[in-house]
């Protein structure tokens, strides 16, 4: 019988283009100490550390967790490093949760990070696939054709992406940790920003950030005694699919649909839009909010854009999405998935401050990675499941 | 804890492969899956281990997944670690009760660059990596400290090498093997004093795959399931000057937690890339001189980085399945100077 798991501590660093005030150990320690402080615990209370980040080429350090071990208080403890491309922040947390679920550990520290200023993300992301030409256009170059395909299929109005970006950038002004806080943001500023990868404009794209996010997980009895109300893990799911094969729909990937269905089934959720209060989902380019609304079953196929258009996903809408400002506002790539989880958990704990959704009881954390191939999800609840 | 068995294992090692990673991996995975008697689609979880820095580009494991097959979409994860830790994550997943079986695989092609130099990138990037201390030089420092502390000699190291190379003769997957005279080995020049070539690992390109199955189902699938009776892993601090390099406290702790001393150890497969590692590990894990170590020849004779730790577990399982022992210790490590260690105890049905 699987054990219950609660999130008892959450810590984030300030996200920024260059955190030159800290080294890599300093960066991860900042998030870890904040999570421990939130849980009123110390490193000595932690049984194991599960750490995640995206490709090691982002910092130019091979298997950097070996170097970070003592900064994370892991000496003499198990330390596991997860890497599942952009979804890694989510899957790292899922692996950490499984250590509690399986009854192997009482308390686990899980942390995801990236210090992108140590290297160059465009280079770090460039793959030389066999028998084809390297694109060297970063993630935007890869995802733009998928977005164009979505627009063609759905007939979505062309300003859908701008509206999403505006919503997220306004939300970011309420989040003290956000990297991009653009005070004078408005529709025209985004619409007039340079077109990077048609139809993705500069201000519809995520930044490159330095940052880390940490969570302290505890088994049921310890979570119940936590000083601050825990966020209970109600369900987790992960699915992967291949990058290249002819039958694949990369716009609305089967792996994402399956992971969502699995998640709702485990939680006994029949109508996700009604039964889930808000969501933090992985939207590195504005249009992905509309696309993922469909993939996650919150909107019928080809109608995800309507949720954006009608304001449903705004902070005061009936289904708020990316209340923190999302990946569009802070993107320390390896951390981004865990930030989604942490922000969802903060909502059900009532910790989200200015970007809190009133009375949020059930929140979704979501991450994806690779060429829309890797999906990690978690449902957090204010009440014990 | 649920009983989990290794029901099949396959590997490939070669001094230098012309094939790419996916081409090396694919037949190995196919072989392990076929030997498990399960259909690929019946295996409920998949987890792999690899390092982007060996391939020299990001997302090595993404391309591997295309080769291994993931349609319809699968429950899957990846560790940027030796495959032994992918086995650990799979074992944990089975312990949650969510799945009953797992495919574990790992791959590493070391011949693409100077692997000893590439490993300098694992060190402190602000203060140490810039000096480019290669893996052999760092191991040399550790070996010198170990010999001084323990009173062991270079002859003891050469004897480890000669025995390992002799054992490797019966292992088709070893890339270095043969009969060597200790006196002749000692007459060779140093590579990184006190280490000579024979004290350093034979680098190789390789891939490994394994299928795990829980409980009664494992007994239906194979004649003699090899059970994982205990498994644990620990890490020591990274700074070479901050720890005593002549001991491996994380290996000792992992061995204790895995229950090594709860029974007789018939043999051990240790991920000892350098000859002195075997001696340090014997001490840490608590294996007496009478316990045979690395009957496969070990990592010294085929160092396919990222899969060599999983190979130790697989080689031990094969031996038990064949009836050559009932209880064995298998070990994996990564990081410089045995920084991080995983120990598991395997038992035959």
XYZ file of C-alpha atoms in Angstrom:
734
model
C 0.000 0.000 0.000
C 1.492 3.286 -1.070
C 2.161 5.903 1.597
C 0.797 9.445 1.385
C 3.190 12.295 0.669
C 2.905 15.946 1.634
C 4.902 18.982 0.538
C 5.971 20.617 3.807
C 8.521 23.139 2.571
C 8.986 25.198 -0.582
C 11.889 27.459 -1.512
C 12.757 29.408 -4.622
C 15.597 31.690 -5.551
C 15.079 35.027 -7.208
C 15.284 34.241 -10.920
C 17.498 36.477 -13.006
C 19.466 36.532 -16.252
C 22.767 36.394 -14.383
C 22.982 35.494 -10.724
C 26.628 36.494 -10.502
C 26.200 37.028 -6.757
C 26.266 33.243 -6.248
C 28.167 30.219 -7.514
C 26.310 27.059 -8.550
C 26.520 25.643 -5.002
C 25.372 29.013 -3.651
C 22.380 29.056 -5.975
C 21.101 25.586 -5.090
C 21.761 26.141 -1.411
C 19.683 29.331 -1.456
C 16.603 27.416 -2.647
C 17.277 24.423 -0.368
C 17.665 26.570 2.753
C 14.466 28.488 1.993
C 12.543 25.206 1.607
C 13.994 23.910 4.894
C 13.175 27.194 6.628
C 9.586 26.981 5.369
C 9.393 23.445 6.804
C 11.188 24.508 10.024
C 13.725 21.744 9.416
C 17.470 21.482 8.829
C 19.607 19.364 6.506
C 19.978 16.788 9.287
C 16.228 16.034 9.057
C 16.557 15.043 5.402
C 17.040 11.370 4.444
C 17.778 11.721 0.727
C 18.199 14.306 -2.016
C 16.730 14.029 -5.513
C 18.085 16.649 -7.875
C 17.237 17.517 -11.460
C 18.425 19.764 -14.223
C 18.344 19.915 -18.016
C 21.420 19.134 -20.173
C 24.805 19.459 -18.462
C 25.929 21.484 -21.492
C 23.979 24.429 -20.001
C 26.718 24.949 -17.427
C 29.530 22.912 -18.934
C 29.842 20.722 -15.848
C 29.536 16.956 -16.233
C 27.211 15.362 -13.644
C 27.378 18.550 -11.517
C 25.406 17.058 -8.608
C 28.545 15.209 -7.535
C 30.144 18.621 -7.145
C 27.037 20.014 -5.388
C 26.630 17.136 -2.926
C 27.866 18.839 0.231
C 26.246 22.186 -0.612
C 22.939 20.296 -0.480
C 23.737 18.578 2.800
C 23.840 15.232 0.995
C 27.066 13.896 2.533
C 26.423 10.321 3.659
C 22.978 10.310 2.051
C 21.508 8.960 -1.147
C 21.618 11.502 -3.973
C 19.811 10.796 -7.227
C 20.045 12.924 -10.379
C 17.153 12.908 -12.819
C 17.271 14.276 -16.382
C 14.216 14.053 -18.633
C 14.796 17.155 -20.799
C 12.522 20.160 -20.089
C 10.103 18.081 -18.029
C 12.908 17.295 -15.589
C 11.722 19.595 -12.795
C 8.435 17.731 -12.728
C 9.856 14.240 -13.086
C 12.506 14.939 -10.439
C 9.710 15.732 -7.980
C 7.791 12.636 -9.104
C 10.825 10.441 -8.404
C 11.266 12.093 -4.987
C 7.563 11.556 -4.243
C 7.951 7.868 -5.156
C 10.635 7.491 -2.451
C 8.054 8.624 0.128
C 5.207 6.660 -1.466
C 7.271 3.462 -1.391
C 8.023 3.957 2.298
C 11.783 4.101 1.707
C 12.350 7.524 3.292
C 10.560 9.795 5.761
C 11.704 13.155 4.388
C 13.231 13.923 1.019
C 14.657 17.165 -0.314
C 14.048 17.593 -4.021
C 15.560 20.406 -6.019
C 15.862 21.482 -9.629
C 18.092 24.187 -10.993
C 19.826 25.779 -13.925
C 22.468 28.454 -14.089
C 22.180 29.312 -17.740
C 24.501 32.285 -17.526
C 27.417 29.844 -17.116
C 27.043 28.884 -20.775
C 24.916 29.606 -23.837
C 21.499 27.977 -24.136
C 21.400 28.064 -27.944
C 24.629 26.074 -28.052
C 23.599 23.937 -25.108
C 20.392 22.905 -26.879
C 21.887 22.211 -30.268
C 21.661 18.602 -31.296
C 23.306 17.105 -34.377
C 20.801 14.430 -35.323
C 22.083 11.598 -37.524
C 21.347 12.023 -41.252
C 19.981 15.554 -40.852
C 21.143 19.099 -40.441
C 21.443 20.700 -37.012
C 18.877 23.515 -36.769
C 20.827 25.693 -34.314
C 17.674 27.755 -33.793
C 17.068 26.932 -30.153
C 13.742 25.812 -28.777
C 11.769 28.588 -30.525
C 12.908 27.392 -33.924
C 11.804 23.905 -33.031
C 8.383 24.800 -31.638
C 7.267 27.567 -34.052
C 6.133 25.113 -36.775
C 4.036 23.243 -34.195
C 2.341 26.504 -33.248
C 1.673 27.382 -36.891
C 0.127 23.959 -37.316
C -2.065 24.583 -34.262
C -3.249 27.937 -35.626
C -4.136 26.335 -38.945
C -6.055 23.501 -37.289
C -7.932 25.527 -34.728
C -8.510 28.776 -36.587
C -7.375 30.588 -33.441
C -7.228 34.402 -33.772
C -3.653 35.517 -34.294
C -3.523 37.640 -31.154
C -4.174 34.611 -28.888
C -0.465 34.383 -28.143
C -0.194 38.089 -27.351
C -3.138 37.890 -24.950
C -1.555 34.915 -23.162
C 1.765 36.709 -22.864
C 0.078 39.845 -21.519
C -1.786 37.822 -18.885
C 1.394 36.031 -17.742
C 3.477 39.217 -17.727
C 0.846 41.001 -15.602
C 0.792 38.020 -13.225
C 4.589 38.184 -12.943
C 4.290 41.678 -11.464
C 2.622 39.995 -8.465
C 5.440 37.447 -8.036
C 8.563 38.727 -6.244
C 10.709 35.826 -7.554
C 9.876 36.386 -11.247
C 12.799 37.162 -13.558
C 10.893 39.398 -16.010
C 8.789 42.037 -14.283
C 7.955 44.528 -17.012
C 6.149 47.403 -15.288
C 4.828 49.117 -18.431
C 3.695 45.932 -20.179
C 0.652 46.213 -22.440
C -0.818 44.571 -25.543
C 0.932 46.899 -27.998
C 4.329 46.455 -26.392
C 4.106 42.692 -26.956
C 2.553 43.030 -30.439
C 5.320 45.430 -31.493
C 8.188 43.379 -30.075
C 10.434 41.754 -32.722
C 9.245 38.607 -34.446
C 11.782 35.918 -33.499
C 10.370 32.720 -34.959
C 7.077 33.476 -36.726
C 4.535 33.511 -35.039
C 6.550 33.834 -31.803
C 7.482 37.397 -30.846
C 10.245 38.359 -28.449
C 7.818 39.139 -25.614
C 5.922 35.900 -26.260
C 9.069 33.916 -25.396
C 10.585 32.708 -22.172
C 13.846 34.243 -20.926
C 17.070 32.382 -20.091
C 17.354 32.462 -16.311
C 19.519 31.407 -13.415
C 17.549 29.889 -10.571
C 16.634 26.960 -8.383
C 13.507 25.608 -6.759
C 13.320 23.164 -3.859
C 10.633 21.233 -2.039
C 10.749 19.229 1.179
C 8.524 16.159 1.044
C 7.389 14.177 4.055
C 5.425 11.024 4.724
C 1.890 11.281 6.075
C 2.485 11.393 9.856
C 5.310 13.931 9.558
C 3.391 16.059 7.053
C 0.431 16.211 9.431
C 2.677 17.650 12.121
C 4.292 20.224 9.810
C 4.219 23.824 11.085
C 2.537 25.049 7.900
C -0.326 23.194 6.271
C 1.132 20.744 3.732
C 0.141 20.395 0.098
C -0.918 16.770 -0.264
C 0.136 14.853 -3.339
C -3.077 13.429 -4.760
C -1.660 11.849 -7.910
C 1.398 11.876 -10.160
C 1.856 10.763 -13.765
C 4.600 10.578 -16.379
C 4.571 9.533 -20.030
C 7.157 9.648 -22.826
C 6.905 9.122 -26.564
C 9.476 9.035 -29.371
C 10.562 12.226 -31.096
C 10.377 11.061 -34.654
C 7.896 8.742 -36.260
C 5.273 9.311 -38.914
C 2.144 8.655 -36.848
C 3.002 11.191 -34.185
C 0.898 14.291 -33.485
C 3.439 16.674 -32.020
C 0.822 19.451 -31.620
C -1.437 17.415 -29.338
C 0.868 14.599 -28.229
C -0.575 11.280 -27.126
C 1.871 11.084 -24.187
C 0.437 14.296 -22.692
C -3.135 13.135 -23.142
C -2.377 9.761 -21.574
C -0.543 11.257 -18.601
C -3.462 13.635 -17.933
C -6.037 10.865 -18.185
C -3.956 8.677 -15.851
C -3.665 11.547 -13.365
C -7.415 12.282 -13.302
C -8.259 8.583 -13.058
C -6.015 8.149 -10.021
C -7.613 11.214 -8.407
C -11.173 10.207 -9.342
C -11.619 13.388 -11.353
C -14.258 13.287 -14.094
C -14.483 16.916 -15.103
C -11.011 18.407 -14.732
C -12.073 21.968 -15.569
C -14.703 21.890 -12.812
C -12.811 19.879 -10.220
C -9.380 21.496 -10.486
C -9.147 25.098 -9.274
C -6.035 26.355 -11.051
C -2.947 25.149 -12.891
C 0.711 25.968 -13.345
C 1.671 24.548 -16.713
C 4.824 24.630 -18.788
C 4.349 27.397 -21.378
C 7.744 28.488 -22.772
C 6.101 30.209 -25.755
C 2.748 31.962 -25.354
C 0.706 29.766 -27.710
C 1.398 26.657 -25.674
C -1.176 27.687 -23.066
C -4.004 27.250 -25.572
C -2.457 24.036 -26.908
C -1.982 22.468 -23.465
C -5.523 23.414 -22.363
C -6.675 20.942 -25.007
C -3.975 18.349 -24.373
C -4.813 18.356 -20.652
C -8.550 17.997 -21.259
C -9.573 21.433 -19.964
C -10.967 22.435 -23.379
C -12.275 20.487 -26.374
C -9.879 20.013 -29.281
C -9.233 23.236 -31.247
C -10.977 25.332 -28.590
C -8.188 25.902 -26.068
C -7.641 29.413 -27.449
C -11.179 30.341 -26.362
C -10.175 29.943 -22.719
C -7.441 32.527 -23.301
C -9.693 34.773 -25.339
C -12.538 34.730 -22.824
C -10.211 35.420 -19.917
C -10.891 32.058 -18.244
C -7.190 31.550 -17.556
C -6.638 35.020 -16.038
C -5.965 35.326 -12.326
C -9.613 36.366 -11.810
C -10.975 33.907 -14.400
C -12.802 30.676 -13.643
C -9.694 28.572 -14.371
C -6.539 30.558 -13.580
C -3.382 29.344 -15.318
C 0.203 30.359 -14.514
C -0.662 32.713 -11.709
C 3.078 33.104 -11.006
C 3.777 34.517 -14.457
C 4.860 31.091 -15.617
C 7.808 29.991 -17.704
C 7.314 33.129 -19.840
C 8.482 35.163 -16.845
C 11.192 32.912 -15.328
C 12.926 30.066 -17.090
C 15.852 28.437 -15.364
C 15.152 25.494 -17.666
C 15.879 22.551 -15.387
C 14.012 24.244 -12.535
C 10.962 25.338 -14.530
C 9.002 22.100 -14.120
C 9.545 22.041 -10.373
C 8.588 25.720 -10.156
C 5.237 24.739 -11.704
C 4.808 22.062 -9.031
C 5.942 24.385 -6.240
C 3.657 27.210 -7.355
C 0.694 24.787 -7.584
C 1.527 23.507 -4.090
C 1.807 27.101 -2.807
C -1.715 27.789 -4.079
C -3.308 24.947 -2.107
C -1.271 25.947 0.961
C -2.518 29.530 0.583
C 1.077 30.797 0.339
C 0.965 32.503 -3.050
C 0.629 36.068 -1.745
C -0.502 38.583 -4.357
C -1.020 35.905 -6.995
C -3.069 33.637 -4.714
C -6.277 32.171 -6.177
C -8.974 32.561 -3.522
C -9.900 29.243 -1.951
C -7.708 27.087 -4.229
C -8.113 23.494 -3.022
C -6.850 21.421 -5.955
C -4.057 22.587 -8.252
C -2.216 21.030 -11.162
C 1.555 21.198 -11.745
C 2.673 20.274 -15.280
C 5.925 20.056 -17.217
C 6.912 18.898 -20.673
C 10.186 18.444 -22.474
C 12.105 17.234 -25.509
C 10.162 17.792 -28.738
C 6.862 17.796 -26.764
C 7.615 14.186 -25.830
C 8.127 14.010 -22.077
C 5.283 14.827 -19.703
C 5.249 14.998 -15.896
C 2.241 16.001 -13.840
C 1.150 16.206 -10.251
C -2.105 17.137 -8.530
C -1.829 18.888 -5.173
C -4.638 19.125 -2.669
C -5.237 21.211 0.435
C -6.972 18.246 2.074
C -5.534 14.811 2.684
C -6.701 12.514 -0.143
C 9.693 -4.257 0.694
C 8.501 -6.132 -2.376
C 10.715 -8.897 -3.735
C 12.206 -7.807 -7.050
C 14.201 -10.110 -9.319
C 16.571 -9.592 -12.206
C 15.106 -11.912 -14.830
C 17.316 -11.051 -17.786
C 20.495 -9.161 -18.637
C 22.414 -8.365 -21.811
C 25.473 -6.267 -22.517
C 27.851 -5.136 -25.221
C 31.396 -3.872 -24.746
C 34.004 -3.115 -27.384
C 37.285 -1.242 -27.254
C 36.078 1.056 -30.008
C 32.688 0.983 -31.719
C 31.981 2.236 -35.229
C 28.268 2.189 -34.431
C 26.523 5.105 -32.742
C 24.946 4.851 -29.288
C 21.494 3.845 -30.491
C 22.938 1.206 -32.817
C 24.951 -0.273 -29.943
C 21.984 -0.165 -27.587
C 19.184 -1.538 -29.747
C 20.322 -5.177 -30.077
C 21.217 -5.260 -26.369
C 17.728 -4.113 -25.345
C 16.150 -6.569 -27.775
C 18.189 -9.402 -26.315
C 17.317 -8.561 -22.702
C 13.616 -8.182 -23.495
C 13.538 -11.464 -25.448
C 15.315 -13.292 -22.618
C 12.774 -11.942 -20.109
C 9.973 -13.731 -21.999
C 7.881 -10.572 -21.603
C 6.609 -8.567 -24.555
C 8.122 -5.071 -24.730
C 4.628 -3.620 -24.262
C 4.078 -5.735 -21.132
C 7.030 -4.139 -19.353
C 5.393 -1.378 -17.354
C 8.241 1.020 -16.585
C 11.444 2.024 -18.364
C 14.435 3.831 -16.893
C 17.842 4.566 -18.385
C 21.208 6.017 -17.451
C 23.627 7.972 -19.658
C 25.693 11.155 -19.826
C 25.377 13.861 -22.464
C 29.053 14.722 -22.059
C 30.129 11.388 -23.538
C 28.087 12.027 -26.665
C 29.223 15.643 -26.767
C 25.693 16.951 -27.274
C 22.534 17.338 -25.209
C 19.697 14.807 -24.999
C 21.670 11.612 -25.652
C 18.837 9.703 -24.006
C 16.140 11.273 -26.214
C 17.605 9.698 -29.320
C 18.070 6.431 -27.450
C 14.368 6.453 -26.602
C 13.503 6.712 -30.293
C 15.615 3.614 -30.883
C 14.326 1.653 -27.909
C 10.716 2.314 -28.801
C 8.083 4.208 -26.843
C 4.840 3.823 -28.723
C 2.186 3.789 -27.503
C 3.657 6.255 -24.951
C 5.351 4.667 -21.954
C 5.985 5.393 -18.287
C 9.635 6.337 -18.481
C 12.414 8.151 -16.681
C 16.130 8.807 -17.045
C 18.972 9.440 -14.658
C 22.117 11.305 -15.691
C 24.035 8.616 -13.792
C 25.402 5.135 -14.218
C 22.669 2.666 -15.150
C 22.904 1.129 -11.660
C 20.982 4.174 -10.420
C 18.389 3.659 -13.167
C 17.992 0.200 -11.661
C 17.573 1.844 -8.251
C 14.876 4.217 -9.537
C 13.090 1.260 -11.170
C 13.289 -0.723 -7.946
C 11.747 2.257 -6.103
C 8.982 2.520 -8.708
C 8.185 -1.177 -8.200
C 8.171 -0.610 -4.420
C 5.384 1.998 -4.816
C 3.180 -0.799 -6.156
C 2.388 1.193 -9.299
C 4.231 -1.223 -11.584
C 5.459 -4.824 -11.385
C 8.139 -4.818 -14.076
C 10.801 -2.539 -15.516
C 13.290 -2.320 -18.358
C 16.579 -0.755 -17.250
C 19.235 0.254 -19.737
C 22.388 2.310 -19.957
C 24.917 3.244 -22.583
C 28.163 5.098 -22.927
C 30.521 5.604 -25.838
C 33.804 6.709 -24.363
C 35.919 6.505 -27.526
C 34.560 9.801 -28.881
C 37.097 11.793 -26.890
C 39.880 11.523 -24.341
C 37.721 10.137 -21.578
C 40.201 10.703 -18.755
C 40.316 14.381 -19.768
C 36.544 14.689 -20.260
C 36.112 13.555 -16.667
C 37.939 16.672 -15.477
C 34.638 18.424 -16.246
C 33.124 16.695 -13.223
C 35.316 18.659 -10.845
C 34.861 22.079 -9.220
C 34.251 24.230 -12.318
C 35.490 27.445 -10.710
C 38.802 26.318 -9.260
C 39.829 22.825 -10.376
C 38.568 21.989 -13.869
C 40.660 24.782 -15.410
C 43.771 22.853 -14.364
C 42.449 19.877 -16.395
C 43.480 17.168 -13.983
C 42.599 14.005 -15.874
C 40.963 11.032 -14.187
C 44.150 8.902 -14.222
C 46.196 11.618 -12.492
C 43.587 12.050 -9.766
C 43.421 8.284 -9.298
C 47.230 8.304 -9.033
C 47.084 10.759 -6.143
C 44.513 8.575 -4.416
C 46.548 5.404 -5.025
C 49.705 7.009 -3.584
C 47.836 8.098 -0.447
C 46.260 4.654 -0.129
C 49.569 2.772 -0.400
C 51.139 5.049 2.219
C 48.236 4.658 4.622
C 47.677 0.911 4.194
C 51.232 -0.351 3.826
C 50.169 -2.164 0.655
C 52.556 -2.131 -2.287
C 52.568 -1.667 -6.021
C 52.908 -5.443 -6.170
C 49.526 -5.795 -4.467
C 48.063 -3.572 -7.169
C 49.711 -5.599 -9.924
C 48.306 -8.779 -8.402
C 44.809 -7.322 -8.593
C 45.420 -6.523 -12.259
C 46.866 -9.953 -13.105
C 44.008 -11.768 -11.375
C 41.348 -9.568 -13.026
C 42.841 -9.992 -16.490
C 43.036 -13.749 -15.959
C 39.389 -13.901 -14.826
C 38.363 -11.828 -17.845
C 39.531 -14.623 -20.154
C 36.238 -16.407 -19.597
C 34.186 -13.241 -20.174
C 33.382 -12.570 -23.846
C 32.484 -8.965 -22.972
C 35.851 -8.034 -21.466
C 38.050 -5.970 -23.780
C 41.311 -6.524 -21.855
C 42.209 -10.034 -20.761
C 45.017 -12.572 -20.668
C 47.760 -14.127 -18.570
C 50.243 -11.609 -17.253
C 53.255 -12.113 -15.042
C 53.301 -9.800 -12.015
C 57.086 -9.265 -12.316
C 56.693 -8.162 -15.926
C 53.812 -5.870 -15.033
C 55.952 -4.245 -12.350
C 58.728 -3.680 -14.864
C 56.427 -1.492 -17.005
C 56.747 2.307 -16.781
C 54.361 4.405 -14.716
C 51.335 6.103 -16.290
C 50.591 8.219 -13.208
C 52.832 7.070 -10.394
C 52.199 4.708 -8.624
C 49.741 3.577 -11.316
C 50.905 1.757 -14.431
C 48.782 1.026 -17.496
C 47.560 -2.252 -15.992
C 46.274 -0.368 -12.928
C 44.024 1.805 -15.097
C 40.783 0.736 -16.764
C 40.520 -0.516 -20.340
C 38.154 2.046 -21.831
C 35.324 0.674 -23.888
C 32.081 1.590 -25.640
C 29.084 -0.266 -24.396
C 25.458 -0.723 -23.554
C 23.584 -2.759 -20.995
C 19.969 -3.772 -20.524
C 18.145 -5.620 -17.803
C 14.564 -6.592 -16.995
C 13.229 -6.506 -13.420
C 10.080 -8.316 -12.324
C 8.399 -8.371 -8.917
C 7.251 -11.350 -6.881
C 5.697 -14.593 -8.105
C 5.700 -13.480 -11.736
C 9.505 -13.597 -11.704
C 9.392 -17.257 -10.704
C 7.130 -18.032 -13.643
C 9.474 -16.292 -16.075
C 12.791 -17.817 -15.165
C 14.168 -20.946 -13.654
C 16.273 -19.210 -11.044
C 15.290 -15.605 -10.425
C 18.018 -13.489 -8.860
C 16.481 -11.438 -6.075
C 17.583 -7.950 -5.045
C 17.690 -8.499 -1.276
C 19.059 -5.098 -0.390
C 20.067 -1.975 -2.271
C 21.366 1.379 -1.061
C 23.485 4.237 -2.349
C 25.351 7.110 -0.657
C 27.600 10.012 -1.574
C 30.714 11.633 -0.081
C 31.687 15.299 -0.434
C 33.342 16.263 -3.713
C 36.388 18.329 -2.761
C 39.408 16.059 -3.117
C 41.213 17.884 -0.338
C 38.233 17.725 2.016
C 37.985 13.975 2.446
C 40.256 11.074 3.246
C 40.792 9.607 -0.219
C 42.101 6.323 1.180
C 38.694 5.213 2.415
C 35.165 5.122 0.965
C 32.720 5.950 3.771
C 29.763 6.143 1.379
C 30.493 2.607 0.144
C 30.756 1.360 3.732
C 27.448 2.975 4.665
C 25.665 1.725 1.547
C 26.977 -1.797 2.236
C 25.685 -1.687 5.795
C 22.266 -0.394 4.714
C 22.041 -2.980 1.926
C 22.641 -5.737 4.490
C 25.922 -7.128 3.142
C 26.829 -8.596 6.537
C 23.496 -10.366 7.032
C 24.848 -13.482 5.330
C 27.767 -15.160 3.655
C 29.099 -13.471 0.522
C 30.005 -16.012 -2.168
C 31.577 -13.454 -4.466
C 31.471 -9.758 -5.317
C 31.402 -7.686 -8.478
C 32.898 -4.293 -7.636
C 33.046 -1.281 -9.929
C 36.766 -0.835 -9.345
C 38.046 1.130 -12.327
C 41.571 1.225 -10.843
C 43.348 -1.578 -9.046
C 43.568 0.314 -5.749
C 39.794 0.891 -5.855
C 39.288 -2.832 -5.349
C 41.385 -2.791 -2.196
C 39.663 0.311 -0.810
C 36.253 -1.157 -1.590
C 37.019 -4.562 -0.068
C 37.852 -2.751 3.150
C 34.817 -0.437 3.020
C 32.271 -3.088 2.152
C 33.782 -5.593 4.589
C 34.829 -8.353 2.209
C 37.548 -10.615 3.546
C 40.498 -11.716 1.426
C 38.769 -15.046 0.861
C 35.847 -13.493 -1.034
C 36.432 -13.741 -4.788
C 36.104 -10.321 -6.416
C 35.265 -9.591 -10.042
C 35.077 -13.078 -11.527
C 34.042 -11.259 -14.721
C 37.306 -9.328 -14.788
C 35.360 -6.244 -13.742
C 35.507 -2.651 -14.828
C 39.305 -2.777 -15.046
C 38.837 -5.003 -18.109
C 35.922 -3.105 -19.741
C 35.181 0.408 -18.559
C 32.075 1.396 -20.485
C 31.324 4.497 -18.455
C 27.643 4.913 -17.474
C 26.913 1.214 -18.042
C 29.842 -0.426 -16.216
C 28.156 -0.171 -12.797
C 25.000 -1.803 -14.105
C 27.251 -4.408 -15.742
C 28.635 -5.367 -12.335
C 25.103 -6.057 -11.109
C 24.245 -7.915 -14.302
C 27.418 -9.998 -14.263
C 26.770 -10.995 -10.657
C 23.165 -11.893 -11.499
C 24.242 -14.043 -14.464
C 26.659 -15.967 -12.285
C 24.032 -16.612 -9.604
C 21.428 -17.586 -12.197
C 23.912 -20.124 -13.553
C 24.333 -21.582 -10.065
C 27.886 -20.302 -9.468
C 27.041 -18.884 -6.055
C 23.932 -18.108 -4.024
C 24.620 -14.709 -2.521
C 26.685 -11.920 -4.041
C 27.494 -8.273 -3.542
C 27.345 -6.009 -6.585
C 28.623 -2.451 -6.544
C 28.552 0.629 -8.740
C 30.273 3.954 -8.316
C 30.642 7.310 -9.979
C 32.477 10.529 -9.383
C 36.220 10.841 -8.865
C 37.943 8.701 -6.222
C 34.863 6.576 -5.426
C 32.795 9.589 -4.357
C 29.397 7.994 -4.863
C 28.633 4.334 -4.298
C 25.740 1.932 -4.717
C 25.736 -1.521 -3.155
C 23.233 -4.275 -3.697
C 22.937 -7.781 -2.362
C 21.731 -10.432 -4.794
C 20.460 -13.883 -3.910
C 19.463 -16.843 -6.056
C 16.058 -18.458 -5.575
